[in-house]
Amino acid sequence: MPTFAAADLEQLASQLLQGAGTPPELAAIVADHLIEANLAGHDSHGVLRVLQYVDFIQNGHIKPAGKARVVERFTAGAVIDGSHGLGQVIGREATLLAIEIARECGMGGVTVRNCHHTGRIGTYTLMIAEAGMIGMCFVNSGGGAQAVLPFGGMKRRLSTNPISISAPQADGPPLVVDMSTTVAPEGKVRAKYQAGKPAPDGWLVDSEGRPTNDASLLYADPPGALVPLGGSVGYKGYCLALMIDILAGVLTGAGGCAPDRAYPGDGLFVMAIDIARFQPLADFSQRVRDLAEYMHATPTMPGVDRVLVPGEIELQRKAALLESGLYVEDGTWNMLLVLCEKFGVTPPAEK
Ligand SMILES: NC(=O)c1ccc[n+]([C@@H]2O[C@H](COP(=O)([O-])OP(=O)(O)OC[C@H]3O[C@@H](n4cnc5c(N)ncnc54)[C@H](O)[C@@H]3O)[C@@H](O)[C@H]2O)c1
């Protein structure tokens, strides 16, 4: 597996997106987002997505120059039409607007429809926490990409509907929870499948609802399915996913899950809460720090070094990966090389 410096891989992602017709400043936003996902250890939402996005640009599903269009603006919120643009570009614009509105009136909620894959949604809530606010973000696949069983069901009805919530912390990085409402997101199963590796226990079932470790069964005909977060209490993950479908799909106009809904397109609801309207930001941030320290000080189970707080493991991975470089699976790398050839881009040297 080839390994690259993060900056080189980011430049490559940007050049390839530009090769497909993306304006340079927008390609830079997407490339930065993707490499940050790799650095967080979420390769399922990293540079490999360039392949998918170039495909969608070329078949017309993504309009690479698409920008957010504010179609409604009211006191505490806004409605955005994403003009079928790149999800990371539209998601960023929606987040900046939510922050701006929250500064003005204490809270800002922004809905987004007609945008493409929004990627790692913790990116948006982190931006909000860095602005001194609480961030919330919910995403669905516009009612498409149904690969998840509702609890007790035998047919795929939902997408992996992620949720992210963030809060600033005094003298430390914001706390950011960022997760799919399934045991594993589809991209992580795909990565196992492409690497010819088994999926861990509890990630998926076959088309008959039987637990399986065979990642290829998710892509078989008839396909297997992802299971909701929670294992034996998967009704909790299912209920959460369903309500996210309402927030991110129904409220936004992107669409909730229904028969014959075709991907591509994400629905996104992003919300910023200006903490200072409720209590002094410094007090709040210190209390968040106290809470995190209380968790850190918990005596641990055998084999566990320390109790972590949300977002911490991603920062640990980032520090290590900036040092070691980012590896790219051979299959992904070979496909990226084909794009390099096509767009006349010189691939970076290995680290
Ligand atoms: N845009 C989309 O359509 C879409 C869909 C699904 C998932 N995603 C993205 O996929 C990425 C991966 O999702 P996932 O479900 O695999 O996440 P995950 O299971 O790797 O992590 C979930 C959360 O748990 C926290 N965490 C992990 N280990 C921990 C520990 N030991 N102690 C305390 N906290 C811990 C992490 O900080 C993170 O906030 C996310 O970035 C998500 O946004 C995007």
CSV table of C-alpha atoms in Angstrom, one decimal, residues 149 153-155 204-212 223-225 227:
chain,number,residue,atom,x,y,z
A,149,LEU,CA,-32.8,-2.5,8.2
A,153,GLY,CA,-37.5,-5.6,9.6
A,154,MET,CA,-36.1,-7.8,6.8
A,155,LYS,CA,-35.9,-5.2,4.1
A,204,LEU,CA,-24.3,-6.7,8.8
A,205,VAL,CA,-26.7,-9.4,7.9
A,206,ASP,CA,-27.3,-11.4,4.7
A,207,SER,CA,-30.5,-11.1,2.6
A,208,GLU,CA,-32.2,-13.5,4.9
A,209,GLY,CA,-31.5,-11.4,8.0
A,210,ARG,CA,-28.8,-13.8,9.3
A,211,PRO,CA,-25.7,-12.2,10.9
A,212,THR,CA,-22.7,-12.5,8.6
A,223,PRO,CA,-28.2,-7.7,-1.0
A,224,GLY,CA,-27.5,-8.0,2.7
A,225,ALA,CA,-28.1,-5.1,4.9
A,227,VAL,CA,-28.0,-3.1,11.0
